[in-house]
Coordinates of C-alpha atoms and ligand atoms in Angstrom, one line a residue:
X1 CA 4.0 -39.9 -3.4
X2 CA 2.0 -36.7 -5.1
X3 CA 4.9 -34.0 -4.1
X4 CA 3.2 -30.2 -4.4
X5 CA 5.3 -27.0 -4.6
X6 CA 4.0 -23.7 -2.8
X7 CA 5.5 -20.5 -4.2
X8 CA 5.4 -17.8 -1.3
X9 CA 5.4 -14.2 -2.8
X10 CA 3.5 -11.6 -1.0
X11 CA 1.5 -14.2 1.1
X12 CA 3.5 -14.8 4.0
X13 CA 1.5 -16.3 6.3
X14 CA 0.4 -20.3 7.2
X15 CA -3.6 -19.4 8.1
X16 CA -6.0 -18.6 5.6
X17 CA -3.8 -19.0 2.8
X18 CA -5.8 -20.2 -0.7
X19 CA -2.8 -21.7 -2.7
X20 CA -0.5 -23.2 0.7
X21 CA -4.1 -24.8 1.4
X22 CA -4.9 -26.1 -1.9
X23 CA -0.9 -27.6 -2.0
X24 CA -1.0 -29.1 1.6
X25 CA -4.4 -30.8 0.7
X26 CA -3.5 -32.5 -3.0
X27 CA 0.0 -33.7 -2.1
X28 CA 1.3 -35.6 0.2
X29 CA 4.3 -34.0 0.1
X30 CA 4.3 -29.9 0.6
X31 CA 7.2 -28.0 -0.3
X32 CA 7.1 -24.4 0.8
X33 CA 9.5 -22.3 -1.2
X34 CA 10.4 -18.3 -1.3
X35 CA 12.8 -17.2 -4.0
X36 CA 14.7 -14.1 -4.2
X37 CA 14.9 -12.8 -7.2
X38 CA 17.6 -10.6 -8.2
X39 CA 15.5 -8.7 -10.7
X40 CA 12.9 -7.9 -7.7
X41 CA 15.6 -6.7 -5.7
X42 CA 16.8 -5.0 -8.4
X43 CA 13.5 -2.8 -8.8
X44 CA 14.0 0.5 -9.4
X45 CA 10.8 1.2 -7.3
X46 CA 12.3 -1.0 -4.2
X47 CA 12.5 0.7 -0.9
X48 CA 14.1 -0.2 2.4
X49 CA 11.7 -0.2 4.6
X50 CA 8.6 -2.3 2.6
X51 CA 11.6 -4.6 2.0
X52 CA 12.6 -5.0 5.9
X53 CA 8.7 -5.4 6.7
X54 CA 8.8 -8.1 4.2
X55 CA 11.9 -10.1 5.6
X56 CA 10.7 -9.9 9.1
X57 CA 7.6 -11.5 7.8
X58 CA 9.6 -14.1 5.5
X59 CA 11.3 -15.1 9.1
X60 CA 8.3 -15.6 11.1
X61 CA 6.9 -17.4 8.6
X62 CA 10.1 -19.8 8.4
X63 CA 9.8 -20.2 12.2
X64 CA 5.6 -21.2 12.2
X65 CA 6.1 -23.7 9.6
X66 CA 8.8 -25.1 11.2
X67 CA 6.7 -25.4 14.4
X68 CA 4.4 -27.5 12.6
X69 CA 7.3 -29.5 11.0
X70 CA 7.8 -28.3 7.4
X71 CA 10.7 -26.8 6.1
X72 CA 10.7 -23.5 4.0
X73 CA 13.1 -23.7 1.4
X74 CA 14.5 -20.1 0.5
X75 CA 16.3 -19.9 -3.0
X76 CA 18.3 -17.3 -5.3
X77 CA 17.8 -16.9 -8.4
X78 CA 15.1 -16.1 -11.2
X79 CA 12.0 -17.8 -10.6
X80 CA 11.6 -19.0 -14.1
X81 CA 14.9 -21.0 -13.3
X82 CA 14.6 -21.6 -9.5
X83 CA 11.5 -23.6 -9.4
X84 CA 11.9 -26.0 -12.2
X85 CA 15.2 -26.9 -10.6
X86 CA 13.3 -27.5 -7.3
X87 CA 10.7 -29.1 -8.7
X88 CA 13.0 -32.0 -10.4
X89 CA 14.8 -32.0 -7.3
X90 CA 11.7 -33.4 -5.3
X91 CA 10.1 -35.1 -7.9
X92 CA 7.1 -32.1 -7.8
X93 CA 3.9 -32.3 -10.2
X94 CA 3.0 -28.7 -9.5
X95 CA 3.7 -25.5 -8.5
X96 CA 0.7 -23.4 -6.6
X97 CA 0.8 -20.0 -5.9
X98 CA -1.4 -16.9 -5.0
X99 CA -2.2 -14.5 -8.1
X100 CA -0.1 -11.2 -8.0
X101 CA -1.5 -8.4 -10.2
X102 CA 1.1 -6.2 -10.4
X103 CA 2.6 -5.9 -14.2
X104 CA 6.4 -7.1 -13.2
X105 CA 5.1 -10.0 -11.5
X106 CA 2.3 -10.9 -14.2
X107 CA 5.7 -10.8 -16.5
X108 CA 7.6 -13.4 -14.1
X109 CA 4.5 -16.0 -13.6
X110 CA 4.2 -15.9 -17.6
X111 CA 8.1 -16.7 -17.3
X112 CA 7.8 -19.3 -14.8
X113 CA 4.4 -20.9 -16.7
X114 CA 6.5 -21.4 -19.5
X115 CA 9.2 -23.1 -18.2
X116 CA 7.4 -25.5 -15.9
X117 CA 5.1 -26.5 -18.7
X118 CA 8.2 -27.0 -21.0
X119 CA 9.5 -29.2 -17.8
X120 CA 6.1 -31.3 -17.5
X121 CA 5.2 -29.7 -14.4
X122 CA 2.2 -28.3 -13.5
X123 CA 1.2 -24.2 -12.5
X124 CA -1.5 -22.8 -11.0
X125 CA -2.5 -19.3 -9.3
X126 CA -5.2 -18.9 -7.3
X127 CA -7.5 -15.8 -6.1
X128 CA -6.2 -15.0 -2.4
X129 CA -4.7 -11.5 -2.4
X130 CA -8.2 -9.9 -2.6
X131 CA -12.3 -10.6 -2.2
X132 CA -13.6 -10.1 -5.7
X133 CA -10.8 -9.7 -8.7
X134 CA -10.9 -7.9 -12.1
X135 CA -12.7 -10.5 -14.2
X136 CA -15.2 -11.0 -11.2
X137 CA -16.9 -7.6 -11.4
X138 CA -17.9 -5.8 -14.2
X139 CA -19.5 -3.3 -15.7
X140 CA -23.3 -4.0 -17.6
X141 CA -21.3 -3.4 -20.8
X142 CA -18.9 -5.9 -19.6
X143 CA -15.5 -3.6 -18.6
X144 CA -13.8 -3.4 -15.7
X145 CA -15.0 -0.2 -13.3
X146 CA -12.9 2.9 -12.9
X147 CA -15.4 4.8 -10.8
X148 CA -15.2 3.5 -7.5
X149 CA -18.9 4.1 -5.5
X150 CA -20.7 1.7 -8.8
X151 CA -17.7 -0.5 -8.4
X152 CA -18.1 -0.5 -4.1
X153 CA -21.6 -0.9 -4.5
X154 CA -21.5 -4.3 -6.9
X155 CA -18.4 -5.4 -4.5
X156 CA -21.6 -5.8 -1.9
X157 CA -24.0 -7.0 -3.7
X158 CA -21.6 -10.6 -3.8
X159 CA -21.2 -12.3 -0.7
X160 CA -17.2 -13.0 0.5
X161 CA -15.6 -15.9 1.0
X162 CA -14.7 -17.6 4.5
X163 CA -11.1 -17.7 5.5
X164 CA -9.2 -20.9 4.5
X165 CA -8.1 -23.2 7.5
X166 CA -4.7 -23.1 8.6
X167 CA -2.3 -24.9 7.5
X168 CA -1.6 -28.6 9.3
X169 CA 1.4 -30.6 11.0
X170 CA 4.1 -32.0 7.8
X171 CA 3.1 -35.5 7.6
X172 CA 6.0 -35.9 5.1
X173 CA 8.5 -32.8 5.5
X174 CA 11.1 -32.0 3.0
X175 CA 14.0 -34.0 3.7
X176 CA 17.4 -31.9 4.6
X177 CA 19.5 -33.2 2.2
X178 CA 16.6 -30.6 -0.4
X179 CA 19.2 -27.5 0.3
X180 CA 18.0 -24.0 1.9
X181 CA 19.6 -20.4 1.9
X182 CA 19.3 -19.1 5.1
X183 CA 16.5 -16.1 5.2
X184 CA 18.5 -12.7 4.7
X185 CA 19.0 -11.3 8.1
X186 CA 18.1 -7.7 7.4
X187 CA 18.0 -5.6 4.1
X188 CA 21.1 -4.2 4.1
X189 CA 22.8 -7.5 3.3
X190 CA 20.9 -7.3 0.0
X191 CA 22.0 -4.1 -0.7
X192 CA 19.1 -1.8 1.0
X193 CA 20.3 -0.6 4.4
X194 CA 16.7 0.7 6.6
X195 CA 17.5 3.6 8.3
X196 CA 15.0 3.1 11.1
X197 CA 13.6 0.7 13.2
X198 CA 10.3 -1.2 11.6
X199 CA 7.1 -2.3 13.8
X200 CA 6.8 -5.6 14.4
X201 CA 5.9 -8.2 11.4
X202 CA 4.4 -11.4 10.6
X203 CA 1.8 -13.6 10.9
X204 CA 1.5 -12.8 15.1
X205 CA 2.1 -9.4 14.7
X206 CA -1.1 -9.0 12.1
X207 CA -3.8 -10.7 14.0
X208 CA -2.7 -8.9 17.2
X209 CA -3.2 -5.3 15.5
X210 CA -6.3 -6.5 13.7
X211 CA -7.8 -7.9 17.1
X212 CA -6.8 -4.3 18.9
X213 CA -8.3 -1.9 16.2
X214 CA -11.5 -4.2 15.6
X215 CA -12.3 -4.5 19.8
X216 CA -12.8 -0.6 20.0
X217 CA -11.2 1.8 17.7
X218 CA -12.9 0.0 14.6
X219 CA -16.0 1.9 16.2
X220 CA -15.0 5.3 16.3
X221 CA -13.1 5.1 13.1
X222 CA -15.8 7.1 10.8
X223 CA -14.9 10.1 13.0
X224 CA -11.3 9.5 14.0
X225 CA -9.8 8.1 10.6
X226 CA -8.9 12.0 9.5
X227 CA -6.8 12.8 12.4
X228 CA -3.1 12.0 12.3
X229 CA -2.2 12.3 16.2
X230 CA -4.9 9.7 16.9
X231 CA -2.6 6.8 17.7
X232 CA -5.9 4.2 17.3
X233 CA -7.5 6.3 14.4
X234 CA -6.7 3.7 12.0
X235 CA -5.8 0.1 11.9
X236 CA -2.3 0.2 11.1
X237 CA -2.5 -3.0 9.0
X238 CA -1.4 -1.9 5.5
X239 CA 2.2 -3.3 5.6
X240 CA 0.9 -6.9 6.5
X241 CA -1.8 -6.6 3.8
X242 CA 0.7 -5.7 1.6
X243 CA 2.7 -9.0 2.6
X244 CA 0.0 -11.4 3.3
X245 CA 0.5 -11.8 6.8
X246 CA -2.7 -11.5 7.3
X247 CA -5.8 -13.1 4.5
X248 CA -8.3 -10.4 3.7
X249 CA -10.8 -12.9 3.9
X250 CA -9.6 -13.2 7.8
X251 CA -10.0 -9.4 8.1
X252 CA -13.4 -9.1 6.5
X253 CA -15.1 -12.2 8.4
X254 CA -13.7 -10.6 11.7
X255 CA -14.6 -7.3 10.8
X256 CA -18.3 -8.5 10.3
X257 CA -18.3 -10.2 13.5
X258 CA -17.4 -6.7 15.1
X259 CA -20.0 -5.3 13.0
X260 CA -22.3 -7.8 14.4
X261 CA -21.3 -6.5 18.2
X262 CA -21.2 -3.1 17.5
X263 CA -22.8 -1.1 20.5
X264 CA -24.2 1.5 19.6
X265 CA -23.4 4.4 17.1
X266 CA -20.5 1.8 16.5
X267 CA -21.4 0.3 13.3
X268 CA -20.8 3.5 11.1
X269 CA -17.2 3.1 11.7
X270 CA -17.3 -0.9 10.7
X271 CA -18.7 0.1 7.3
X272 CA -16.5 3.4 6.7
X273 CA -14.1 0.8 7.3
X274 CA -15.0 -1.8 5.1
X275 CA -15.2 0.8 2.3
X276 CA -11.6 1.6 2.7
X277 CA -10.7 -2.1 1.8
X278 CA -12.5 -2.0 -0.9
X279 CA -10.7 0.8 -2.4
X280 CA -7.8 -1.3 -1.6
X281 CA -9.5 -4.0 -4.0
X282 CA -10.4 -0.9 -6.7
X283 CA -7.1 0.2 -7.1
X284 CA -5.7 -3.7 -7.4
X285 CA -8.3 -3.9 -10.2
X286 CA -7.2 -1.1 -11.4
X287 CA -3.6 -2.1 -12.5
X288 CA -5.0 -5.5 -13.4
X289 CA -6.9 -3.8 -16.1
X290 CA -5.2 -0.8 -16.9
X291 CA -1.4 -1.6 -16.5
X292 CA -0.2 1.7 -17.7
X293 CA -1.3 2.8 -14.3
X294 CA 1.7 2.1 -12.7
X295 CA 3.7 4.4 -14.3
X296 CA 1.4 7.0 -16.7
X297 CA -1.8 8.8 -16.0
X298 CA -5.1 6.7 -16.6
X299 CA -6.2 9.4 -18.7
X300 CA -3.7 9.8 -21.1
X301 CA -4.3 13.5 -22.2
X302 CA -3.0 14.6 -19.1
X303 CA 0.6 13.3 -20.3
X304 CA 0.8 16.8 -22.2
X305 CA 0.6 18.4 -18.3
X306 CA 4.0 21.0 -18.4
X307 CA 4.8 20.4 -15.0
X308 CA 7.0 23.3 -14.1
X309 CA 8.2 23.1 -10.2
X310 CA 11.8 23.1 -9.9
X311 CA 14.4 20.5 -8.2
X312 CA 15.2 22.8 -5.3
X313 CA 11.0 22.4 -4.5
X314 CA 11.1 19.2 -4.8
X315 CA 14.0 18.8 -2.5
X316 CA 12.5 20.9 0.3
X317 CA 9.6 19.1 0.0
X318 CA 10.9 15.6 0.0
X319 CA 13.3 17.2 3.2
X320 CA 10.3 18.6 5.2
X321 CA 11.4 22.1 4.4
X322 CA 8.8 23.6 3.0
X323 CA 7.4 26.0 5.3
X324 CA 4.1 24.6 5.3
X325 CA 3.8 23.0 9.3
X326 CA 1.6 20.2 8.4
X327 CA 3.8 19.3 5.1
X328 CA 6.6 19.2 6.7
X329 CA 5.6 17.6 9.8
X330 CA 4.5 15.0 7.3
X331 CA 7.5 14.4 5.3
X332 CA 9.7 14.1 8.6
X333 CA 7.5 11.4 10.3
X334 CA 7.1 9.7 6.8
X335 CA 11.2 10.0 6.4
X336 CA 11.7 8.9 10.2
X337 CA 9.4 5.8 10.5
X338 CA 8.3 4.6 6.6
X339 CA 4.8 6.1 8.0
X340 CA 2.2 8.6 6.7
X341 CA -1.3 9.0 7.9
X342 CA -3.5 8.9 4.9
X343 CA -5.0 12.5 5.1
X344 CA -1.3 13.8 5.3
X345 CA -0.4 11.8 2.1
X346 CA -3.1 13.4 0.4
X347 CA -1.8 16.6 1.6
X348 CA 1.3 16.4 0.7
X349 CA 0.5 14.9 -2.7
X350 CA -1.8 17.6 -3.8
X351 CA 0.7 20.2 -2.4
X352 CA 3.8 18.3 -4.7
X353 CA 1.6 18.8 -7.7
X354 CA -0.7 21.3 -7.2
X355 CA 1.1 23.6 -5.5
X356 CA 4.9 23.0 -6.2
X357 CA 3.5 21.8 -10.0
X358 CA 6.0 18.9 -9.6
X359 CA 4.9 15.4 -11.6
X360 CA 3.1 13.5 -9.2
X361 CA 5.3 10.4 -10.8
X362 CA 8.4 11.7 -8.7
X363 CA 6.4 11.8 -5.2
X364 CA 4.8 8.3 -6.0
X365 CA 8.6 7.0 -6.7
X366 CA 9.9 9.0 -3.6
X367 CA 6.4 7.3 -1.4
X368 CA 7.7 4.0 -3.0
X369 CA 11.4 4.4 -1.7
X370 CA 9.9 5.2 1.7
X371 CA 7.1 4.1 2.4
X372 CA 6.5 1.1 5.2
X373 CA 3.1 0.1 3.0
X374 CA 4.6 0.6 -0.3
X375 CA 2.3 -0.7 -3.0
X376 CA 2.0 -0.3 -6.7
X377 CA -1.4 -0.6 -7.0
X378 CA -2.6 1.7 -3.7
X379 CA 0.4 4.5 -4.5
X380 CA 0.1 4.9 -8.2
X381 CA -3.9 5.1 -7.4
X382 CA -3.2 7.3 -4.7
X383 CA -1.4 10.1 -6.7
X384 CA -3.3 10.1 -9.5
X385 CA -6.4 10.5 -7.3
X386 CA -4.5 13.6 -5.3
X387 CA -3.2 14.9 -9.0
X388 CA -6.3 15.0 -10.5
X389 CA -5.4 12.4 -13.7
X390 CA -6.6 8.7 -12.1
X391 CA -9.8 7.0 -12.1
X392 CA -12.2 8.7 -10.3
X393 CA -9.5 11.3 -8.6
X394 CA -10.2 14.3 -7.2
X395 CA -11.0 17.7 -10.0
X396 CA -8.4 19.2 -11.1
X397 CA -9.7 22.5 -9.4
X398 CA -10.0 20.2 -6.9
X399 CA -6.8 22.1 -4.3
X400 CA -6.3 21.6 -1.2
X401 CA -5.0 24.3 1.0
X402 CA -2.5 23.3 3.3
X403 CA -2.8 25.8 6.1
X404 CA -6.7 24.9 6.4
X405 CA -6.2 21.0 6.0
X406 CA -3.7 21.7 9.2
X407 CA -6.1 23.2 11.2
X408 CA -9.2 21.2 10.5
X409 CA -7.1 17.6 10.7
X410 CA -4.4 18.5 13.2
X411 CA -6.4 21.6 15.3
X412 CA -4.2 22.2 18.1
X413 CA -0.7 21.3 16.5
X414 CA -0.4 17.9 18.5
X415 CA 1.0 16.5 15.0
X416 CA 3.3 18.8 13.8
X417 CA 4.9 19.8 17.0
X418 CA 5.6 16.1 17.2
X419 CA 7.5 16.0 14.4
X420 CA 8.8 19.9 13.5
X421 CA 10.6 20.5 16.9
X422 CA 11.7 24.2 15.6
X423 CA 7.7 25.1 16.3
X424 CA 7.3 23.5 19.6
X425 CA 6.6 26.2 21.2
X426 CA 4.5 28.0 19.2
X427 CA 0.3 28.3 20.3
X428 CA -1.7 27.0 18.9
X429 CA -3.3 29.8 16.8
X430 CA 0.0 30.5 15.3
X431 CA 1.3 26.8 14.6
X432 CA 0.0 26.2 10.9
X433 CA 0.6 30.0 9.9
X434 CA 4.0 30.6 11.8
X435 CA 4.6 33.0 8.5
X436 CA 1.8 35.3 10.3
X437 CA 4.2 36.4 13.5
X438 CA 7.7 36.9 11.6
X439 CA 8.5 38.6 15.4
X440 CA 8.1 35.5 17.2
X441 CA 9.4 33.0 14.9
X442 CA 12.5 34.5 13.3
X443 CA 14.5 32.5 16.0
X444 CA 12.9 29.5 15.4
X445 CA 15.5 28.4 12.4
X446 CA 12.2 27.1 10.5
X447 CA 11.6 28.3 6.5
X448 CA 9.5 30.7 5.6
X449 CA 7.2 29.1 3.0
X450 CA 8.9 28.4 -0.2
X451 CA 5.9 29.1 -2.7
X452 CA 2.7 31.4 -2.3
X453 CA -0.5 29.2 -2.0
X454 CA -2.8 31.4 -4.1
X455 CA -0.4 32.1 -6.7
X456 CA 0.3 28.5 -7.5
X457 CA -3.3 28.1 -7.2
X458 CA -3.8 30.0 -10.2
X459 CA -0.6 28.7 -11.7
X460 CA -1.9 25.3 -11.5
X461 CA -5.5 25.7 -12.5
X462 CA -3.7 27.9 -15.7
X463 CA -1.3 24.3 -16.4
X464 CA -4.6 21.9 -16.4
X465 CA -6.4 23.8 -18.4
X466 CA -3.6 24.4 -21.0
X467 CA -4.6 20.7 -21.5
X468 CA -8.2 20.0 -20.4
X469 CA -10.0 23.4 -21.4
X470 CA -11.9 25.4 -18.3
X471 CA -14.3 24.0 -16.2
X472 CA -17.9 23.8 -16.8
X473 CA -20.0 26.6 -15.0
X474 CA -21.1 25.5 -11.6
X475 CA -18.0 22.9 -11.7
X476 CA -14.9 24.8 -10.0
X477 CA -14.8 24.9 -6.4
Ligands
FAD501 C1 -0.8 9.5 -2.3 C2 -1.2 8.2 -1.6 C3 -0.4 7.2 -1.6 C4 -0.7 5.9 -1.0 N1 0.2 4.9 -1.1 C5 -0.2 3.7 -0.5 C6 0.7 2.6 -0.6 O1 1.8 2.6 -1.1 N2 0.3 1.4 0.0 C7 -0.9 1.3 0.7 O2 -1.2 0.2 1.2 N3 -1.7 2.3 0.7 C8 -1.4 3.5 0.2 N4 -2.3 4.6 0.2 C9 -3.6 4.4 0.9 C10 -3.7 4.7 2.4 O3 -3.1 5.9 2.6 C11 -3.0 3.6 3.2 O4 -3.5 2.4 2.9 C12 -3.4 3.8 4.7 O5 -2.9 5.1 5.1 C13 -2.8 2.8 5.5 O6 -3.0 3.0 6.9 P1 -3.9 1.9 7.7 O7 -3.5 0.6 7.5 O8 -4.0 2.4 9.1 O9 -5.3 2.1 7.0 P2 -6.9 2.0 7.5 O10 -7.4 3.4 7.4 O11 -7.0 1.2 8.7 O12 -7.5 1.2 6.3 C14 -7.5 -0.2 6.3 C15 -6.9 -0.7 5.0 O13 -7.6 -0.3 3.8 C16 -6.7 -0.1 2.8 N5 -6.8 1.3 2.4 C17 -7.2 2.4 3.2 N6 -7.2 3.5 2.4 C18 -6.9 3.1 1.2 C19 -6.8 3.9 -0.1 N7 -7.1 5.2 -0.2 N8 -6.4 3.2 -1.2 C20 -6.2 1.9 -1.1 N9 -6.3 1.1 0.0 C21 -6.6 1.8 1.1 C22 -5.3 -0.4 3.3 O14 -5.0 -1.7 2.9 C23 -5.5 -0.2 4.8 O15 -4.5 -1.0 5.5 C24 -2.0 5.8 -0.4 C25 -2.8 6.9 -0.3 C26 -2.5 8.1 -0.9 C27 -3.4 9.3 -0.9

């Protein structure tokens, strides 16, 4: 009897799955396996919350293979050592799993390669995480792409694959005498205590919030995406991308389906939409092909940058104290719930570097710490964009001000008195500039801003161009 290993990383789900489905139809014999590894766990970049999202999902997914009969076998250990062991165990010719790009785990499947081909056992990734990957599209001189509207425009020229069928009933499940860990019950038995409550995860959990966002909101997203009290602005769905509990392949086919019944003035949100994922895919192919992503600049002359905020900035910042509403607002609801609305990360990333002229390294490691979503590829990508020093990132002169990004995005304070209850009561007119009516919000308790806007405006322009020269005429904004 052919016996086939599947390797679950960050695909934790049983439907539309490229490697679980490739396993279940050459063996006879599948043999699900996750592995925690003590040197992922031991990732200086780890935070709580991704890690919580990600055991809730492991759990689900224990419980819908079981309901089909198969039995997920959970390990400790180092991959490298775990799964030949396994493999002998149950007489496995191969080990399948879904291709990671990040440079850590690119590291541990070159590990694990090794040692099963030493072992006479077979190892295979497959393509599952996104549509189109590195190698697939490519410049006309033949390099990757690292500005993103070429890159989105080739990403539809290809057409994308149809979700893989779900996985079927064991025929021949693992026996029990194979031995299982139990699934970790939460993440402070490995170490990383959550100090909040986390939404609900796997597999169920996905397709229900893809199915609510793509039967309405999906249609108004091109004008609601930028608002951060819309509750139904955005899908919500980063966390179970970032832990496969849902296929992108799912997501896109459904999405064009929606596209297909869009009534009308509805289909400009379905492709505003669309673009987001692929930026998702950009940034993957970014790290691919540029490793030194995840923890430099992409352009490596801005590594000279003097980046001269201080710690007690960066403190007030990562604390919500600030003094800027919509900053603050941000960092609370981010440090409350593992959350952030995308305008307010840009927000508050261009205010960490552009404005407190603090690395934008530290926030990414402080987003990664906190952040439900976390994920290499989308955070590093993120701030480097907001900084000014990715792939096609925002100028340099490129700042945003925070007072007029809080009343264009969050116009009658909804957001921030959510969140800063010291300006509650504030109107409107006064609640993204309470600095403006020291009379009336002396008693609130609530800082007065910590830096001046248009002096570290200057400050900053002065630090980029210590390294990058002035702008061209016409270029500054
Ligand atoms: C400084 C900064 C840090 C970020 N860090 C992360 C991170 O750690 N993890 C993460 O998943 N996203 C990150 N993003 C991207 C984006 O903010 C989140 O993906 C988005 O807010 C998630 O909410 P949603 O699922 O409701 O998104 P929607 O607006 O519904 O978008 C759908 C999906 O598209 C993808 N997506 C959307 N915007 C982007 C983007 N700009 N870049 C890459 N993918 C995108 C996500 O997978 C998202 O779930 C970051 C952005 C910035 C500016």
């Amino acid at each position: 009897m052919q016996t086939i290993l599947h390797w679950f990383r960050r695909d934790l789900r049983i439907t539309d799955n490229t490697a679980l489905h490739e396993a279940a139809t050459r063996g006879q014999r599948l043999v699900p396996v996750y592995v925690l590894d003590p040197a992922q766990l031991a990732r200086e970049d780890l935070g709580a919350a991704s890690l919580t999202f990600g055991l809730k999902s492991l759990e689900s997914l224990r419980a819908n293979l079981e309901a089909l009969g198969h039995r997920l076998i959970v390990r400790h250990g180092s991959p490298h050592e775990e799964l030949p062991k396994l493999a002998r165990e149950v007489d496995a010719a191969a080990v399948l799993a879904n291709r990671e790009y990040e440079p850590g785990w690119v590291a541990t499947d070159r590990k694990v390669a090794s040692a099963l081909y030493a072992a006479g056992i077979g190892f295979e990734l497959f393509k599952d995480r996104v549509v189109r990957d590195g190698s697939e599209l490519l410049t006309g001189q033949g390099k990757p792409y690292t500005v993103f509207t070429p890159y989105s425009k080739a990403w539809r020229t290809h057409p994308i694959a149809a979700p893989v069928s779900k996985l079927k009933r064991a025929v021949n499940p693992v026996p029990q005498t194979v031995h299982s860990e139990p699934v970790p019950r939460d993440s402070a038995s490995l170490g990383h205590p959550c100090p909040h409550a986390i939404p609900p995860a796997g597999e169920h959990a996905a397709l229900e919030a893809l199915k609510a966002f793509l039967k309405g909101p999906v249609y108004q997203y091109d004008r609601a995406r930028d608002f951060p009290a819309e509750a139904t602005g955005t899908s919500r769905l980063s966390p179970h991308l970032n832990w496969g509990t849902v296929g992108i392949r799912t997501v896109m086919s459904r999405l064009q389906t929606a596209r297909a019944e869009a009534p009308p003035g509805g289909e400009r949100g379905c492709i505003v939409w669309e673009t987001e994922l692929i930026w998702r895919e950009f940034y993957s192919q970014i790290l691919a092909s540029f490793p030194h992503v995840a923890t430099s600049c992409f352009r490596p002359e801005y590594a000279a940058l003097k980046w001269e905020g201080t710690d007690a900035w960066f403190e007030a910042w990562c604390a919500g104290r600030t003094g800027f509403p919509i900053v603050d607002s941000a960092m609370r609801c981010l440090n409350a719930t593992g959350i952030m609305h995308n305008r307010l990360r840009m927000i508050v990333a261009m205010f960490l570097t552009k404005d407190l002229l603090i690395s934008w390294q530290r926030g990414e490691r402080y987003f990664m710490h906190r952040l439900l979503d976390a994920d290499l590829a989308a955070n590093s990508g993120g701030w480097q964009w907001s900084a000014g020093c990715g792939t096609d990132a925002a100028p340099y002169f490129r700042i945003f001000n925070p007072t007029t990004q809080g009343l264009k995005f969050d116009p009658d304070g909804q957001f921030v008195r959510e969140w800063v209850p010291e300006l509650r009561s504030l109107p409107a007119d006064l609640i993204h500039e309470p600095w403006s009516n020291p009379v009336l919000t002396a008693s609130t308790g609530y800082p007065r801003p910590i830096v001046d806007h248009g002096v570290q405006r200057n400050r900053c322009l002065a630090m980029f161009q210590a390294v990058k020269g002035k702008p061209a005429a016409g270029e500054t904004e």
